[in-house]
Short mmCIF file of C-alpha atoms and ligand atoms in Angstrom, two decimals:
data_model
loop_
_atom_site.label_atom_id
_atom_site.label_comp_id
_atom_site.label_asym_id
_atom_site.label_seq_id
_atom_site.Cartn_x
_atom_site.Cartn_y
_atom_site.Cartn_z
CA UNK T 1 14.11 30.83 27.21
CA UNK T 2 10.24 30.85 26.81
CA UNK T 3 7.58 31.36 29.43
CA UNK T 4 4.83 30.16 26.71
CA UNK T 5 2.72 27.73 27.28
CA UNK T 6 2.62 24.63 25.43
CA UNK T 7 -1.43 24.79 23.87
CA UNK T 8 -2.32 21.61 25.70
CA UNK T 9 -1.12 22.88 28.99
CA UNK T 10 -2.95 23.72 32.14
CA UNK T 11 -3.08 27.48 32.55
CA UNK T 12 -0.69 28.24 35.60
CA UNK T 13 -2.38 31.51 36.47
CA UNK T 14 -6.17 31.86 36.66
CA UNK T 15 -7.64 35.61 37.11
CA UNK T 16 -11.73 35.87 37.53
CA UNK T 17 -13.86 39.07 36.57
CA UNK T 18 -16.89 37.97 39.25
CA UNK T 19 -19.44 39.60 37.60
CA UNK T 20 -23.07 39.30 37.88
CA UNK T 21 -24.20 38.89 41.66
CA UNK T 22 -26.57 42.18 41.02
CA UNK T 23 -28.63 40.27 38.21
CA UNK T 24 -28.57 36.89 39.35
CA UNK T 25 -30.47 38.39 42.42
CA UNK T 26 -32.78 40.25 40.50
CA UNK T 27 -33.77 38.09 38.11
CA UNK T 28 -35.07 36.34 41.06
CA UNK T 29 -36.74 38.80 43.00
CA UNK T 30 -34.26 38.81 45.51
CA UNK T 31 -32.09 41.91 46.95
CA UNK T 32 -28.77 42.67 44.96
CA UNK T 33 -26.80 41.17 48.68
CA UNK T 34 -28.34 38.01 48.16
CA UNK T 35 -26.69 37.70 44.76
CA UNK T 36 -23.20 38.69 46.56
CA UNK T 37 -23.92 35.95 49.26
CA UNK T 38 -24.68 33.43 47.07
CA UNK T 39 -21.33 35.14 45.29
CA UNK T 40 -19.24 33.87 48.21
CA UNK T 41 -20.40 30.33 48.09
CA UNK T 42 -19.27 30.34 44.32
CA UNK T 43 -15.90 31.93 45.29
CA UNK T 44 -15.53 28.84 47.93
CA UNK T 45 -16.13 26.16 45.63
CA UNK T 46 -13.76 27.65 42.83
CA UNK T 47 -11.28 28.15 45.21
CA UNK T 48 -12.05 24.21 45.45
CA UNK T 49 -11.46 23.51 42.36
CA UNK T 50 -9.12 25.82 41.37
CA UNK T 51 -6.66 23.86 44.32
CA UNK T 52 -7.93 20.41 43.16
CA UNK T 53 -6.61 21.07 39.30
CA UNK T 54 -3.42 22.00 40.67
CA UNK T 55 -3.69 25.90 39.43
CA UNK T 56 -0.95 27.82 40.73
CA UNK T 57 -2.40 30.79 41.16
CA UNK T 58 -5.85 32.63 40.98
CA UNK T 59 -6.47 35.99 41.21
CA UNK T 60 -10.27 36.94 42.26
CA UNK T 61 -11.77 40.49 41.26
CA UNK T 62 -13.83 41.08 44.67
CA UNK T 63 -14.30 45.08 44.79
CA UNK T 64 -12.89 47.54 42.64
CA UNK T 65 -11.72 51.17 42.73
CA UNK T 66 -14.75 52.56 40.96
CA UNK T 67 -17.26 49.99 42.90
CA UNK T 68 -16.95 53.16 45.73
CA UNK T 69 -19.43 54.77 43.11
CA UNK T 70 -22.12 52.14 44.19
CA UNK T 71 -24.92 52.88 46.91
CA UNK T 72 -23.58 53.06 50.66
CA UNK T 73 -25.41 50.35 51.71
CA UNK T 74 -24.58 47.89 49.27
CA UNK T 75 -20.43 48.88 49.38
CA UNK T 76 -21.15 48.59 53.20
CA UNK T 77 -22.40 44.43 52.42
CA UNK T 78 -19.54 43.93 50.11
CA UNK T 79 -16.90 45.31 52.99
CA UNK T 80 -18.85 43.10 55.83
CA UNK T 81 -18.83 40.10 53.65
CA UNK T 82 -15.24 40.12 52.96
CA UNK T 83 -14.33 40.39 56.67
CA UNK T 84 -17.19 37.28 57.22
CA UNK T 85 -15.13 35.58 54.70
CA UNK T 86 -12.04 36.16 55.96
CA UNK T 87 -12.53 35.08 60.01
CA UNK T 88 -14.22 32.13 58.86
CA UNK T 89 -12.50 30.83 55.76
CA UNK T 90 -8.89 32.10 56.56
CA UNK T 91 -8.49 29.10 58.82
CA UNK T 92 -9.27 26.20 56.74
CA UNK T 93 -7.05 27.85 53.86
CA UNK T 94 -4.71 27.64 55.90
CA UNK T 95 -5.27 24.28 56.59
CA UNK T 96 -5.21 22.99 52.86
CA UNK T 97 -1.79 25.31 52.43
CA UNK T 98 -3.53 27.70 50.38
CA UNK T 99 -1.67 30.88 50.32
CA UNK T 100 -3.70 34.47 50.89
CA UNK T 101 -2.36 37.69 48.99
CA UNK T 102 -4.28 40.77 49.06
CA UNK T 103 -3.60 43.17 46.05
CA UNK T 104 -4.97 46.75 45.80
CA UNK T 105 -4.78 49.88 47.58
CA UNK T 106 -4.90 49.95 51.19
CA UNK T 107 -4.11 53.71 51.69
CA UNK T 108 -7.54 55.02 53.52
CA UNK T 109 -9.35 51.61 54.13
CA UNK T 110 -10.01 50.65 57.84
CA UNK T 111 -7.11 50.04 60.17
CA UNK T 112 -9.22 46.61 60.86
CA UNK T 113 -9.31 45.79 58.03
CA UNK T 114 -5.69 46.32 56.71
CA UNK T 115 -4.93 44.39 59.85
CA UNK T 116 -7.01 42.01 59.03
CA UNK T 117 -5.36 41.76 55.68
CA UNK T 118 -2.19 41.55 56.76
CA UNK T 119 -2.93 38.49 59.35
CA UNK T 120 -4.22 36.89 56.78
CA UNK T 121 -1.49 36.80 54.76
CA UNK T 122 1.49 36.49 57.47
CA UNK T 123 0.05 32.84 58.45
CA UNK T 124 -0.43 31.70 55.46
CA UNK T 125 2.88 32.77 53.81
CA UNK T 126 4.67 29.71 54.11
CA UNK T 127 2.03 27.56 52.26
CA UNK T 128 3.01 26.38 48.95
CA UNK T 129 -0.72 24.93 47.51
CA UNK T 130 -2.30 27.05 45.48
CA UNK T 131 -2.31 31.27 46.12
CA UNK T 132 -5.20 32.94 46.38
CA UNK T 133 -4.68 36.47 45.25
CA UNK T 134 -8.07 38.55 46.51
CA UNK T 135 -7.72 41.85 44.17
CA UNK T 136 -9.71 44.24 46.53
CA UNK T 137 -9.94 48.40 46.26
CA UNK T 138 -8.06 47.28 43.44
CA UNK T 139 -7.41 49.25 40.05
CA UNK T 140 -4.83 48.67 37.34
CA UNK T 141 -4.65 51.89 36.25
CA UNK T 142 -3.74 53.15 39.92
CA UNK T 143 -1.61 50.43 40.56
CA UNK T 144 0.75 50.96 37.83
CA UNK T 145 0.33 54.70 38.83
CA UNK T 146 1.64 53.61 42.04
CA UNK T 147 4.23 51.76 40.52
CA UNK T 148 5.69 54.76 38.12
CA UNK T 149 5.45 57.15 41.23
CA UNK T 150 8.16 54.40 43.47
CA UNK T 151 9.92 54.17 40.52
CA UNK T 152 10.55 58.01 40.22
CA UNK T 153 10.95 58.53 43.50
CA UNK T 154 14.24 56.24 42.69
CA UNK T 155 15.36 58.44 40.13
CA UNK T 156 14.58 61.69 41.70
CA UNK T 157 17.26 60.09 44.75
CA UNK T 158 19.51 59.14 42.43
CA UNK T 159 19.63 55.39 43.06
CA UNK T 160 18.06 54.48 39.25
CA UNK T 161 18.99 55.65 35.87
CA UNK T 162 15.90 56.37 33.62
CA UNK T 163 17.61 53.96 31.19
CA UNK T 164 17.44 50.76 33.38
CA UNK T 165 13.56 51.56 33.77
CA UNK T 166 12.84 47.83 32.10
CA UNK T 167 9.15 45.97 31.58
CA UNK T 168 10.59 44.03 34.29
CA UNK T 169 11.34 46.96 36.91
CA UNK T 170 7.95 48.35 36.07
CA UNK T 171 6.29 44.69 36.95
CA UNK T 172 8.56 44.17 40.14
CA UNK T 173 7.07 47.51 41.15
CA UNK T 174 3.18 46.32 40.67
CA UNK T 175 1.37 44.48 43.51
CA UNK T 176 1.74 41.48 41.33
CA UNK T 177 5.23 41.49 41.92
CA UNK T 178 6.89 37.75 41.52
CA UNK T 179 3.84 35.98 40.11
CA UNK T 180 3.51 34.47 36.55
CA UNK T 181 1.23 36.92 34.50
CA UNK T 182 -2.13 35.42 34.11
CA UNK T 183 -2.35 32.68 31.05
CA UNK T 184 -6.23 32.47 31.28
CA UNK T 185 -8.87 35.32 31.78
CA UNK T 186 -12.35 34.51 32.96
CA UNK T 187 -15.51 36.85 33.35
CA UNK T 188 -18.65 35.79 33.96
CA UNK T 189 -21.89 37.64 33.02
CA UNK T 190 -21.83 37.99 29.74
CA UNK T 191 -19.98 41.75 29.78
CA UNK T 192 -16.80 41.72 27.35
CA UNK T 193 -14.51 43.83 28.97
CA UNK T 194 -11.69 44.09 31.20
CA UNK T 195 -13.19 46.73 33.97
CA UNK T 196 -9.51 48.50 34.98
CA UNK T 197 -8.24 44.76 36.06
CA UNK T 198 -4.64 43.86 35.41
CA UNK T 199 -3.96 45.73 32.26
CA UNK T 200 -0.24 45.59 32.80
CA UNK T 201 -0.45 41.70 33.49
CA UNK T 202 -2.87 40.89 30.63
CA UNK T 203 -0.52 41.60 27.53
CA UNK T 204 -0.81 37.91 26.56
CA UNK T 205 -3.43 36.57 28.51
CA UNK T 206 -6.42 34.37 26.60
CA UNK T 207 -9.94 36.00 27.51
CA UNK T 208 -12.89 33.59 28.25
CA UNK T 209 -16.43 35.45 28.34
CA UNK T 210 -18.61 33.25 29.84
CA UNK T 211 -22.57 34.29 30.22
CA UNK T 212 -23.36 32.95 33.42
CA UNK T 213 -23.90 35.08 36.05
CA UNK T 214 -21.12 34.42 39.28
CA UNK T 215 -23.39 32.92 42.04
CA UNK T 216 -23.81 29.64 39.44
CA UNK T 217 -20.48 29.25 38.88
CA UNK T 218 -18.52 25.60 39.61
CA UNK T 219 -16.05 23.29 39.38
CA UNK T 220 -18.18 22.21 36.13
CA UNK T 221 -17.91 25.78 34.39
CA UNK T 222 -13.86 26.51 35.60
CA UNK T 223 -13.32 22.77 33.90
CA UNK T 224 -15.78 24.58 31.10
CA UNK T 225 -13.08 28.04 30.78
CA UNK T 226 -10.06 25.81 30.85
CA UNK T 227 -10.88 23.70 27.95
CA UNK T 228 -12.12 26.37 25.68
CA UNK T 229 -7.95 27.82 26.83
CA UNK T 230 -6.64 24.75 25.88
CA UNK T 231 -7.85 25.40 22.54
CA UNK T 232 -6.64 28.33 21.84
CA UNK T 233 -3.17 28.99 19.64
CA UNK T 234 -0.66 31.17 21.48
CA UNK T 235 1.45 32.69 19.53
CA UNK T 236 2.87 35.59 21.75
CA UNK T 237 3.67 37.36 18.51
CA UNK T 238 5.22 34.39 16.92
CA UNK T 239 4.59 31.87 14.85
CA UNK T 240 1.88 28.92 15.21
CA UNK T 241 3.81 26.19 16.75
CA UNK T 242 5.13 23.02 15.15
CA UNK T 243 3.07 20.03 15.87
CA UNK T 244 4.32 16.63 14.85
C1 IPE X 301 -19.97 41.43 40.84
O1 IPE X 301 -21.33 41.46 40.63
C2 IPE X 301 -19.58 41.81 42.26
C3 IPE X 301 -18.93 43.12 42.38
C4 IPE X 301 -18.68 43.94 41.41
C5 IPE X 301 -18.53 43.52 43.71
P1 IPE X 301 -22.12 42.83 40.35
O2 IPE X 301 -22.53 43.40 41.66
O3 IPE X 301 -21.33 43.72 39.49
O4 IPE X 301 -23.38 42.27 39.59
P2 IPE X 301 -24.07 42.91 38.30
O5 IPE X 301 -23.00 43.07 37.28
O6 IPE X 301 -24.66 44.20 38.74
O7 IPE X 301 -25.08 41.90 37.91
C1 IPE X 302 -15.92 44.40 37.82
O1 IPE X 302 -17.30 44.34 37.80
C2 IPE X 302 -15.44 44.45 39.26
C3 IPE X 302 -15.63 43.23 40.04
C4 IPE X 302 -16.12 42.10 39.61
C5 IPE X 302 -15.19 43.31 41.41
P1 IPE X 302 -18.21 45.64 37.64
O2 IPE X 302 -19.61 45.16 37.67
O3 IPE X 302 -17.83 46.64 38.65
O4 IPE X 302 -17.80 46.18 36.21
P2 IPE X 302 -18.57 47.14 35.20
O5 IPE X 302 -19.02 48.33 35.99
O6 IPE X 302 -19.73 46.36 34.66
O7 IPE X 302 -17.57 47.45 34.13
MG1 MG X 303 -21.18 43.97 37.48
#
C-alpha cells in the first residue's frame, strides 16, 4: 500500500510558513501590527480557498516558540489578535463545518486562552469540511521532545518495549497525531527555510518558496503554490513513475 500521491493530484495536506507581515508594513511606512492585521485578512481568505479546493487539511504557522524573543509589545498584538480571531471567526467556521485544531505547547500560556483553545475545538469537532490546524507556541523540535519524553515515560512503567518504538509510535505521540503528513509546503516572503516547523512531518513534503510577503496572499497565489506541486515528480525514494 502507498500513501503517494499521484503527480497530478491535489495536495491533501497544505502547511503555510506566514512570513512577512513585519516587511509588508514597513515597506509602507506603516507599524509592524498593521502588517499582522492585514495578516489576518490573508489567513481568512486562504482559509476560503483552501475549503473551496476541497484541501483536507491546512496547517497555519501563527506564532512560534522562538517568536517569545520578539519585543513585548508586538508578542502582546500577536496574542490579542489571535483571541480577536478566534471570538469572531470561530463561529462562522463552524458554520461552513470547518474543523479547529490547535497544535503547540500550551504548558504556561493563559488559562483564557487554553480555554479558549479548547472551546474552540470541542464545537467544532464533529465537522468534517476542511481542518484548520492553527500551529501556535508551536516548535518541532519541542514537540517531538515532548513526544520522546511520553514515550519513555512508557518504558520507564513498563507498558512499552524499546523495540516496538516505531516511526509510527513516535508520530502517534506528536500533536499531529492522525493527520496525513503535509504533501505541499508553502512560505511566503522570500526566506528558504523551514523555521523549527514540522520537521518530523516534512520527510517528504514538496517546498514552495514564494516571495510575496503574507498580507498579499490569495486564492490567486494558493491556486499559484498548488500548480507549481503538481509539477513536481515524487519519488519518495523510488523510482519516477510510469506514465502511459
Ligand atoms: C510572520 O511575519 C508573522 C509571525 C512570525 C508571527 P513576520 O512578523 O515574521 O514578518 P517579517 O518576516 O518580519 O517581515
Ligand atoms: C516563522 O517566521 C514563524 C511564523 C511564521 C509564525 P519567523 O519570521 O519567526 O522566522 P525566522 O525568524 O525568519 O526564521
Ligand atoms: Mg518573519
Amino acid at each position: 500500500m502507498s500513501d503517494r500521491a499521484a503527480p497530478d493530484c491535489m495536495p491533501r495536506h497544505v502547511a503555510i510558513i506566514m512570513d512577512g507581515n513585519g516587511r509588508w508594513a514597513t515597506q509602507r511606512g506603516l507599524p509592524r501590527s498593521a502588517g499582522h492585521r492585514q495578516g489576518v485578512e490573508a489567513l481568512r481568505r486562504t482559509v476560503r480557498a483552501a475549503a473551496d479546493m476541497g484541501i483536507s487539511v491546512l496547517t497555519l504557522y501563527s506564532f512560534s516558540t522562538e517568536n517569545w524573543a520578539r519585543p513585548q509589545a508586538e508578542v502582546r498584538f500577536l496574542l490579542e489578535l489571535l483571541r480577536r480571531f478566534i471570538r469572531t471567526d470561530v463561529a462562522d467556521l463552524h458554520k461552513s463545518n470547518v474543523r479547529i485544531m490547535i497544535i503547540g505547547d500550551r504548558d504556561g500560556l493563559e488559562l483564557s486562552l487554553r480555554t479558549m483553545f479548547e472551546e474552540a475545538e470541542a464545537l467544532t469537532r464533529h465537522n468534517t469540511a476542511l481542518k484548520l490546524v492553527i500551529a501556535f507556541n508551536y516548535g518541532s523540535r519541542q514537540e517531538i521532545t515532548r513526544a520522546v519524553q511520553a514515550i519513555a515515560r512508557q518504558v520507564a512503567d513498563g507498558t512499552l518495549a524499546a523495540a516496538d518504538i516505531t516511526p509510527a509510535v513516535i508520530g502517534a505521540h506528536l500533536d499531529t497525531a492522525g493527520l496525513p503528513d503535509p504533501d505541499l509546503l508553502i512560505r511566503t516572503g522570500g526566506e528558504q527555510r523551514i523555521s523549527n516547523y514540522l520537521l518530523w512531518q516534512c520527510a517528504y513534503t514538496e517546498f514552495v518558496f514564494q516571495p510575496e510577503y503574507w498580507p498579499e496572499f490569495d486564492a490567486h497565489s494558493l491556486a499559484r503554490a498548488i500548480e507549481t506541486f503538481r509539477m513536481r515528480d515524487r519519488r519518495f525514494g523510488g523510482l519516477k513513475a510510469q506514465t502511459a
